[in-house]
Amino acid sequence: MQRKDTREVVMGKLVIGGQNPVYVEGMGRQNPYQVELAIQEINRAQAAGCEIFRLSIPEKDALEGAKKIKEWTKIPLIADVHFDLDLATECVRLGFEAVRINPGTLGDRSRLEELFSVLQDHNTVLRVGANAGSLPTHLRSLPRVEALFESIAEMVDFAEKKGVRNLFLSAKSTEVEETVEINRRLSKAFPYPIHIGVTEAGEGLEGVVKSALGIGLVLFEGIGNSIRVSLTSRDPVLEVKVAWMILNFLGLRKRGGEIISCPTCARCRGDVVGAVERVKTFFEEQGIAPPFRIAIMGCEVNGPGEAREAEVGLAFSRSGAIIFSKGRVEKVVSDREVLEYFIAFLAEKIKSVEGKKGGSS
Ligand code: SF4
């Protein structure tokens, strides 16, 4: 997949844009008042693979907490500010790697000049983030994609005239089709890196599928330099996990492995569903992710083929199951001992993979 080239911006240790990886962003639920809870949340998201974290700064009183959170956080932080540009300016002074402003919720625009000047002094990135739910009043009569595009274009034009080039763009809609359209337009019109997301995608499965489609289709066109999955949940960890799955399945990044398993059918020779659940529980109990591809298949039709492609595979058969390791039959096990043997075998394999990693670092 050819990635569209863009300018690069620097956020902490990350260089975003150009041919750099597509990074995973997370967003906090906690108010920065709750310093400890906010830091715990960032740490959980980071452990799940979050590489950039967006923190809402709702009012002036949140700045003290934001300062402490900034001091304790190792990944780049984006301060998300609406209605009060002075808050954005303060966050730049606190060392945030980026501030996000929304062209539809700027508040007193005369404060932009000071923000731009402080941004340049600190070499801080400006995320211009438009959202279909908060379009500038003068653009609301336009079709949504047009309005999103114009709101970004106006702000980019204004920032460039003031010499600000450290820009990172984002325009979000709740619709998959609009998400694709607006990002195509941004990518064609501007040389800056683009952050991709489907805003307010919803809860659970609905939100996951909508996000995967919207973000995935844009990424598949080579557009996008960071992503965030927006799910209605109390914790950002699920969003981060889904974002990584999107990147993994598109072949853009690699983090951990995956469990491939068949849906089962009338030919199924064993309890595939139970086996997958057991393996997932094992990973949860161990607090680890599958470090390689594992296949769990129901019969001898596709089973051996798929299981052979995986690092570790299990294919149920008439009398039990065949356990594969890197394409070779490791053992033929009887019905009763299948899961016990498979879990023990997985544990051994993981230990040897982790051991090799440790040895080479
Ligand atoms: Fe059915 Fe076998 Fe395919 Fe599973 S692998 S769906 S059991 S044919």
CSV table of C-alpha atoms and ligand atoms in Angstrom, one decimal:
chain,number,residue,atom,x,y,z
A,1,MET,CA,0.0,0.0,0.0
A,2,GLN,CA,1.6,3.2,-1.2
A,3,ARG,CA,1.4,6.0,1.5
A,4,LYS,CA,0.7,9.5,0.3
A,5,ASP,CA,3.6,11.7,1.2
A,6,THR,CA,3.1,14.7,3.4
A,7,ARG,CA,5.2,17.2,5.4
A,8,GLU,CA,6.4,15.9,8.7
A,9,VAL,CA,5.7,17.4,12.1
A,10,VAL,CA,7.5,16.5,15.3
A,11,MET,CA,5.6,15.6,18.5
A,12,GLY,CA,8.0,14.5,21.2
A,13,LYS,CA,9.9,11.5,20.0
A,14,LEU,CA,7.4,10.9,17.2
A,15,VAL,CA,7.8,12.2,13.7
A,16,ILE,CA,4.3,12.3,12.1
A,17,GLY,CA,3.6,12.3,8.4
A,18,GLY,CA,5.9,11.6,5.4
A,19,GLN,CA,6.5,7.9,5.2
A,20,ASN,CA,6.5,7.4,9.0
A,21,PRO,CA,4.2,4.9,10.6
A,22,VAL,CA,0.5,5.6,11.1
A,23,TYR,CA,0.3,6.2,14.9
A,24,VAL,CA,-2.4,5.3,17.3
A,25,GLU,CA,-4.1,8.0,19.3
A,26,GLY,CA,-6.2,7.7,22.4
A,27,MET,CA,-8.4,10.1,24.2
A,28,GLY,CA,-9.0,10.6,27.9
A,29,ARG,CA,-12.3,10.4,29.8
A,30,GLN,CA,-11.0,11.9,33.0
A,31,ASN,CA,-11.0,15.5,33.8
A,32,PRO,CA,-7.4,16.8,34.4
A,33,TYR,CA,-8.6,17.8,37.9
A,34,GLN,CA,-8.4,14.1,38.7
A,35,VAL,CA,-4.7,13.9,38.2
A,36,GLU,CA,-4.1,10.5,39.5
A,37,LEU,CA,-7.0,8.9,37.6
A,38,ALA,CA,-6.0,10.7,34.4
A,39,ILE,CA,-2.5,9.4,34.6
A,40,GLN,CA,-3.7,5.9,35.3
A,41,GLU,CA,-5.9,6.1,32.3
A,42,ILE,CA,-3.0,7.3,30.1
A,43,ASN,CA,-0.8,4.5,31.4
A,44,ARG,CA,-3.5,1.9,30.6
A,45,ALA,CA,-3.9,3.3,27.1
A,46,GLN,CA,-0.2,3.4,26.6
A,47,ALA,CA,0.2,-0.3,27.8
A,48,ALA,CA,-2.5,-1.2,25.2
A,49,GLY,CA,-0.4,0.6,22.4
A,50,CYS,CA,-1.5,4.2,22.6
A,51,GLU,CA,1.2,6.4,21.1
A,52,ILE,CA,-0.4,9.9,21.3
A,53,PHE,CA,-2.9,10.9,23.9
A,54,ARG,CA,-5.5,13.7,23.6
A,55,LEU,CA,-6.5,15.4,26.8
A,56,SER,CA,-9.5,17.7,27.1
A,57,ILE,CA,-8.8,20.9,28.9
A,58,PRO,CA,-12.4,22.1,29.7
A,59,GLU,CA,-11.5,25.3,31.7
A,60,LYS,CA,-8.8,27.3,33.3
A,61,ASP,CA,-9.0,25.4,36.6
A,62,ALA,CA,-7.9,22.3,34.7
A,63,LEU,CA,-4.5,23.7,33.9
A,64,GLU,CA,-2.9,22.9,37.2
A,65,GLY,CA,-3.8,19.2,36.8
A,66,ALA,CA,-2.8,19.3,33.1
A,67,LYS,CA,0.6,20.6,34.1
A,68,LYS,CA,1.2,17.6,36.5
A,69,ILE,CA,-0.2,15.1,33.9
A,70,LYS,CA,2.2,16.5,31.3
A,71,GLU,CA,5.1,16.1,33.7
A,72,TRP,CA,4.2,12.4,34.3
A,73,THR,CA,3.4,11.4,30.8
A,74,LYS,CA,6.0,10.0,28.4
A,75,ILE,CA,3.9,9.9,25.2
A,76,PRO,CA,3.1,13.1,23.2
A,77,LEU,CA,0.0,14.9,24.6
A,78,ILE,CA,-2.5,16.9,22.6
A,79,ALA,CA,-4.4,19.5,24.5
A,80,ASP,CA,-8.0,19.6,23.2
A,81,VAL,CA,-9.4,23.1,23.7
A,82,HIS,CA,-12.7,24.7,22.7
A,83,PHE,CA,-14.1,28.3,23.2
A,84,ASP,CA,-11.1,29.7,25.0
A,85,LEU,CA,-7.9,30.1,22.9
A,86,ASP,CA,-6.0,31.4,25.9
A,87,LEU,CA,-6.3,27.9,27.4
A,88,ALA,CA,-4.6,26.5,24.2
A,89,THR,CA,-1.8,29.1,24.6
A,90,GLU,CA,-1.3,28.1,28.2
A,91,CYS,CA,-1.1,24.4,27.2
A,92,VAL,CA,1.7,25.3,24.7
A,93,ARG,CA,3.5,27.0,27.5
A,94,LEU,CA,3.1,23.9,29.7
A,95,GLY,CA,4.9,21.9,27.1
A,96,PHE,CA,2.1,20.0,25.4
A,97,GLU,CA,3.4,18.6,22.1
A,98,ALA,CA,0.3,19.8,20.2
A,99,VAL,CA,-2.9,21.8,20.8
A,100,ARG,CA,-6.1,21.0,19.0
A,101,ILE,CA,-8.4,23.8,18.1
A,102,ASN,CA,-11.7,23.5,16.3
A,103,PRO,CA,-12.6,26.1,13.7
A,104,GLY,CA,-16.2,25.9,14.8
A,105,THR,CA,-15.6,26.6,18.5
A,106,LEU,CA,-12.8,29.1,18.6
A,107,GLY,CA,-14.4,31.7,20.8
A,108,ASP,CA,-12.6,35.1,20.7
A,109,ARG,CA,-10.7,34.8,17.3
A,110,SER,CA,-8.5,37.9,18.2
A,111,ARG,CA,-6.7,35.6,20.6
A,112,LEU,CA,-5.4,33.4,17.7
A,113,GLU,CA,-2.5,35.8,17.0
A,114,GLU,CA,-1.0,35.2,20.5
A,115,LEU,CA,-1.6,31.5,20.2
A,116,PHE,CA,0.3,31.3,16.9
A,117,SER,CA,3.2,33.3,18.2
A,118,VAL,CA,3.6,31.1,21.3
A,119,LEU,CA,3.2,28.0,19.1
A,120,GLN,CA,6.1,29.1,16.9
A,121,ASP,CA,8.3,30.0,20.0
A,122,HIS,CA,7.8,26.5,21.3
A,123,ASN,CA,7.7,24.7,18.0
A,124,THR,CA,4.4,23.1,19.0
A,125,VAL,CA,2.1,21.4,16.5
A,126,LEU,CA,-1.3,22.9,15.8
A,127,ARG,CA,-4.0,20.3,15.2
A,128,VAL,CA,-6.8,21.9,13.2
A,129,GLY,CA,-9.6,19.6,14.0
A,130,ALA,CA,-13.0,20.3,12.4
A,131,ASN,CA,-16.1,18.3,13.4
A,132,ALA,CA,-19.4,17.9,11.5
A,133,GLY,CA,-21.2,18.5,14.8
A,134,SER,CA,-19.6,21.9,15.5
A,135,LEU,CA,-19.2,23.6,12.1
A,136,PRO,CA,-18.6,27.4,12.0
A,137,THR,CA,-21.9,29.2,11.8
A,138,HIS,CA,-21.2,30.9,8.5
A,139,LEU,CA,-20.6,27.5,6.8
A,140,ARG,CA,-23.6,25.6,8.2
A,141,SER,CA,-25.7,26.0,5.1
A,142,LEU,CA,-23.2,24.2,3.0
A,143,PRO,CA,-23.2,20.4,2.4
A,144,ARG,CA,-21.3,18.8,5.3
A,145,VAL,CA,-18.2,17.7,3.4
A,146,GLU,CA,-17.9,21.2,1.8
A,147,ALA,CA,-18.4,22.9,5.2
A,148,LEU,CA,-15.8,20.7,6.8
A,149,PHE,CA,-13.3,21.3,4.0
A,150,GLU,CA,-13.9,25.1,4.0
A,151,SER,CA,-13.5,25.4,7.8
A,152,ILE,CA,-10.1,23.6,7.6
A,153,ALA,CA,-9.1,25.6,4.5
A,154,GLU,CA,-9.9,29.0,6.2
A,155,MET,CA,-7.9,28.1,9.3
A,156,VAL,CA,-4.9,26.7,7.3
A,157,ASP,CA,-4.9,29.8,5.1
A,158,PHE,CA,-4.9,32.1,8.2
A,159,ALA,CA,-2.2,30.1,10.0
A,160,GLU,CA,0.0,30.0,6.9
A,161,LYS,CA,-0.3,33.7,6.5
A,162,LYS,CA,1.0,34.1,10.1
A,163,GLY,CA,3.9,31.8,9.3
A,164,VAL,CA,2.5,28.7,11.1
A,165,ARG,CA,3.4,25.5,9.2
A,166,ASN,CA,3.5,23.0,12.0
A,167,LEU,CA,0.0,21.8,11.1
A,168,PHE,CA,-1.8,18.5,11.5
A,169,LEU,CA,-5.3,18.3,10.0
A,170,SER,CA,-8.4,16.5,11.0
A,171,ALA,CA,-12.0,16.7,9.7
A,172,LYS,CA,-14.4,14.2,11.2
A,173,SER,CA,-17.9,13.1,10.3
A,174,THR,CA,-20.1,10.4,11.8
A,175,GLU,CA,-20.7,9.0,8.3
A,176,VAL,CA,-18.4,6.5,6.6
A,177,GLU,CA,-18.9,8.0,3.1
A,178,GLU,CA,-18.2,11.5,4.3
A,179,THR,CA,-15.2,10.4,6.2
A,180,VAL,CA,-13.7,9.0,2.9
A,181,GLU,CA,-14.7,12.0,0.9
A,182,ILE,CA,-13.4,14.7,3.3
A,183,ASN,CA,-10.0,13.0,3.8
A,184,ARG,CA,-9.5,12.6,0.0
A,185,ARG,CA,-10.1,16.3,-0.3
A,186,LEU,CA,-7.8,17.3,2.5
A,187,SER,CA,-5.1,15.0,1.2
A,188,LYS,CA,-5.4,16.5,-2.3
A,189,ALA,CA,-5.4,20.1,-1.2
A,190,PHE,CA,-2.8,20.3,1.6
A,191,PRO,CA,0.7,19.0,2.2
A,192,TYR,CA,0.1,18.5,6.0
A,193,PRO,CA,-0.2,15.2,7.9
A,194,ILE,CA,-3.8,14.0,8.5
A,195,HIS,CA,-5.4,12.4,11.5
A,196,ILE,CA,-8.3,10.1,10.7
A,197,GLY,CA,-11.3,9.1,12.7
A,198,VAL,CA,-15.1,8.6,12.5
A,199,THR,CA,-16.5,10.9,15.1
A,200,GLU,CA,-19.1,9.6,17.6
A,201,ALA,CA,-19.1,6.2,16.0
A,202,GLY,CA,-21.2,4.8,18.8
A,203,GLU,CA,-21.0,1.9,21.2
A,204,GLY,CA,-19.8,-1.6,21.0
A,205,LEU,CA,-19.9,-3.6,17.8
A,206,GLU,CA,-21.7,-0.8,15.9
A,207,GLY,CA,-18.9,1.7,16.7
A,208,VAL,CA,-16.2,-0.8,15.9
A,209,VAL,CA,-17.6,-1.7,12.5
A,210,LYS,CA,-18.3,1.9,11.6
A,211,SER,CA,-14.8,3.0,12.6
A,212,ALA,CA,-13.1,0.1,10.9
A,213,LEU,CA,-14.9,0.9,7.7
A,214,GLY,CA,-14.4,4.7,7.8
A,215,ILE,CA,-10.8,4.6,9.0
A,216,GLY,CA,-9.9,1.5,7.0
A,217,LEU,CA,-11.1,2.8,3.7
A,218,VAL,CA,-9.2,6.1,4.1
A,219,LEU,CA,-6.0,4.3,5.1
A,220,PHE,CA,-6.4,1.9,2.2
A,221,GLU,CA,-6.1,4.9,-0.2
A,222,GLY,CA,-2.7,5.7,1.4
A,223,ILE,CA,-4.1,8.6,3.3
A,224,GLY,CA,-3.7,9.2,7.1
A,225,ASN,CA,-0.8,9.6,9.5
A,226,SER,CA,-2.6,8.9,12.8
A,227,ILE,CA,-5.9,7.3,13.8
A,228,ARG,CA,-8.3,7.3,16.7
A,229,VAL,CA,-11.3,5.1,17.1
A,230,SER,CA,-14.1,6.9,18.9
A,231,LEU,CA,-16.2,4.5,21.0
A,232,THR,CA,-18.8,5.2,23.7
A,233,SER,CA,-17.0,3.6,26.6
A,234,ARG,CA,-15.7,4.5,30.0
A,235,ASP,CA,-12.1,3.7,29.1
A,236,PRO,CA,-9.9,4.5,26.1
A,237,VAL,CA,-8.2,1.0,26.1
A,238,LEU,CA,-10.8,-0.6,23.8
A,239,GLU,CA,-10.4,2.2,21.2
A,240,VAL,CA,-6.7,1.7,21.2
A,241,LYS,CA,-7.1,-2.1,20.8
A,242,VAL,CA,-9.5,-1.6,17.9
A,243,ALA,CA,-7.1,0.9,16.2
A,244,TRP,CA,-4.3,-1.6,16.4
A,245,MET,CA,-6.5,-4.3,14.8
A,246,ILE,CA,-7.3,-1.9,11.9
A,247,LEU,CA,-3.6,-1.2,11.4
A,248,ASN,CA,-2.7,-4.9,11.8
A,249,PHE,CA,-5.3,-6.2,9.4
A,250,LEU,CA,-4.4,-3.7,6.8
A,251,GLY,CA,-0.8,-4.7,7.1
A,252,LEU,CA,0.3,-1.2,8.0
A,253,ARG,CA,1.7,-2.0,11.4
A,254,LYS,CA,2.4,-5.1,13.4
A,255,ARG,CA,1.6,-5.4,17.1
A,256,GLY,CA,1.1,-8.8,18.7
A,257,GLY,CA,-0.4,-11.7,16.8
A,258,GLU,CA,-3.9,-12.9,16.1
A,259,ILE,CA,-6.1,-15.9,16.6
A,260,ILE,CA,-7.7,-17.1,13.4
A,261,SER,CA,-10.5,-19.6,13.9
A,262,CYS,CA,-13.2,-21.1,11.7
A,263,PRO,CA,-16.9,-20.4,12.2
A,264,THR,CA,-17.6,-24.1,12.6
A,265,CYS,CA,-20.1,-26.1,10.5
A,266,ALA,CA,-21.6,-29.5,10.3
A,267,ARG,CA,-18.2,-31.0,9.6
A,268,CYS,CA,-16.8,-29.7,12.9
A,269,ARG,CA,-15.0,-32.3,14.9
A,270,GLY,CA,-14.5,-30.5,18.2
A,271,ASP,CA,-15.4,-27.5,20.3
A,272,VAL,CA,-13.8,-24.6,18.4
A,273,VAL,CA,-15.7,-21.9,20.2
A,274,GLY,CA,-14.7,-23.4,23.6
A,275,ALA,CA,-11.1,-23.7,22.5
A,276,VAL,CA,-10.9,-20.1,21.3
A,277,GLU,CA,-12.5,-18.9,24.6
A,278,ARG,CA,-10.1,-21.0,26.6
A,279,VAL,CA,-7.1,-19.5,24.7
A,280,LYS,CA,-8.4,-15.9,25.1
A,281,THR,CA,-8.9,-16.5,28.8
A,282,PHE,CA,-5.4,-17.8,29.1
A,283,PHE,CA,-4.0,-14.6,27.5
A,284,GLU,CA,-6.2,-12.5,29.8
A,285,GLU,CA,-5.0,-14.4,32.9
A,286,GLN,CA,-1.4,-14.0,31.8
A,287,GLY,CA,-1.9,-10.3,30.9
A,288,ILE,CA,-0.4,-10.8,27.5
A,289,ALA,CA,-1.5,-10.6,23.9
A,290,PRO,CA,-0.9,-13.5,21.5
A,291,PRO,CA,2.6,-12.8,20.3
A,292,PHE,CA,2.1,-14.7,17.0
A,293,ARG,CA,-0.6,-16.1,14.7
A,294,ILE,CA,-2.6,-19.0,16.2
A,295,ALA,CA,-5.0,-21.0,14.2
A,296,ILE,CA,-7.9,-23.0,15.7
A,297,MET,CA,-9.8,-25.0,13.1
A,298,GLY,CA,-12.8,-27.4,13.3
A,299,CYS,CA,-11.9,-30.2,10.9
A,300,GLU,CA,-9.5,-31.7,8.4
A,301,VAL,CA,-10.9,-29.7,5.4
A,302,ASN,CA,-9.3,-26.3,5.9
A,303,GLY,CA,-7.9,-27.0,9.3
A,304,PRO,CA,-4.5,-28.5,8.6
A,305,GLY,CA,-3.9,-25.9,5.8
A,306,GLU,CA,-4.7,-22.9,8.0
A,307,ALA,CA,-3.1,-24.4,11.1
A,308,ARG,CA,0.1,-25.0,9.1
A,309,GLU,CA,0.3,-21.3,8.1
A,310,ALA,CA,0.3,-20.3,11.7
A,311,GLU,CA,3.1,-20.3,14.3
A,312,VAL,CA,0.9,-22.6,16.4
A,313,GLY,CA,-2.2,-24.4,15.1
A,314,LEU,CA,-4.8,-26.8,16.2
A,315,ALA,CA,-7.0,-28.7,13.8
A,316,PHE,CA,-9.7,-31.0,15.3
A,317,SER,CA,-10.0,-34.4,13.7
A,318,ARG,CA,-12.1,-37.6,14.1
A,319,SER,CA,-10.3,-38.8,17.2
A,320,GLY,CA,-9.0,-35.6,18.8
A,321,ALA,CA,-6.8,-32.9,17.2
A,322,ILE,CA,-3.6,-32.4,15.5
A,323,ILE,CA,-1.3,-29.7,16.9
A,324,PHE,CA,0.9,-27.9,14.4
A,325,SER,CA,4.0,-25.9,15.1
A,326,LYS,CA,5.4,-23.8,12.2
A,327,GLY,CA,3.8,-26.1,9.6
A,328,ARG,CA,5.0,-29.3,11.2
A,329,VAL,CA,2.8,-31.8,13.0
A,330,GLU,CA,3.8,-31.5,16.6
A,331,LYS,CA,1.5,-34.1,18.1
A,332,VAL,CA,-1.7,-35.9,17.6
A,333,VAL,CA,-3.8,-35.6,20.8
A,334,SER,CA,-6.9,-37.4,21.9
A,335,ASP,CA,-10.2,-35.7,22.6
A,336,ARG,CA,-9.7,-35.4,26.4
A,337,GLU,CA,-6.3,-33.9,26.4
A,338,VAL,CA,-6.6,-31.4,23.5
A,339,LEU,CA,-7.0,-28.2,25.4
A,340,GLU,CA,-4.8,-29.0,28.3
A,341,TYR,CA,-2.0,-30.0,25.8
A,342,PHE,CA,-2.6,-27.0,23.5
A,343,ILE,CA,-2.5,-24.4,26.3
A,344,ALA,CA,0.7,-25.9,27.8
A,345,PHE,CA,2.2,-26.0,24.3
A,346,LEU,CA,1.3,-22.3,23.7
A,347,ALA,CA,2.8,-21.3,27.0
A,348,GLU,CA,6.1,-23.0,26.1
A,349,LYS,CA,6.1,-21.4,22.7
A,350,ILE,CA,5.5,-17.9,24.1
A,351,LYS,CA,8.3,-18.5,26.6
A,352,SER,CA,10.7,-19.4,23.9
A,353,VAL,CA,9.7,-16.4,21.7
A,354,GLU,CA,10.0,-14.0,24.6
A,355,GLY,CA,13.4,-15.6,25.6
A,356,LYS,CA,14.7,-15.0,22.0
A,357,LYS,CA,13.5,-11.4,22.1
A,358,GLY,CA,15.3,-10.9,25.5
A,359,GLY,CA,18.5,-12.5,24.2
A,360,SER,CA,18.8,-10.3,21.1
A,361,SER,CA,18.0,-6.9,22.7
B,1,SF4,FE1,-16.4,-26.4,8.8
B,1,SF4,FE2,-14.0,-27.5,8.9
B,1,SF4,FE3,-14.4,-25.1,7.7
B,1,SF4,FE4,-14.5,-25.2,10.3
B,1,SF4,S1,-12.7,-25.7,9.0
B,1,SF4,S2,-15.9,-24.2,9.0
B,1,SF4,S3,-15.4,-27.2,10.6
B,1,SF4,S4,-15.2,-27.1,7.0
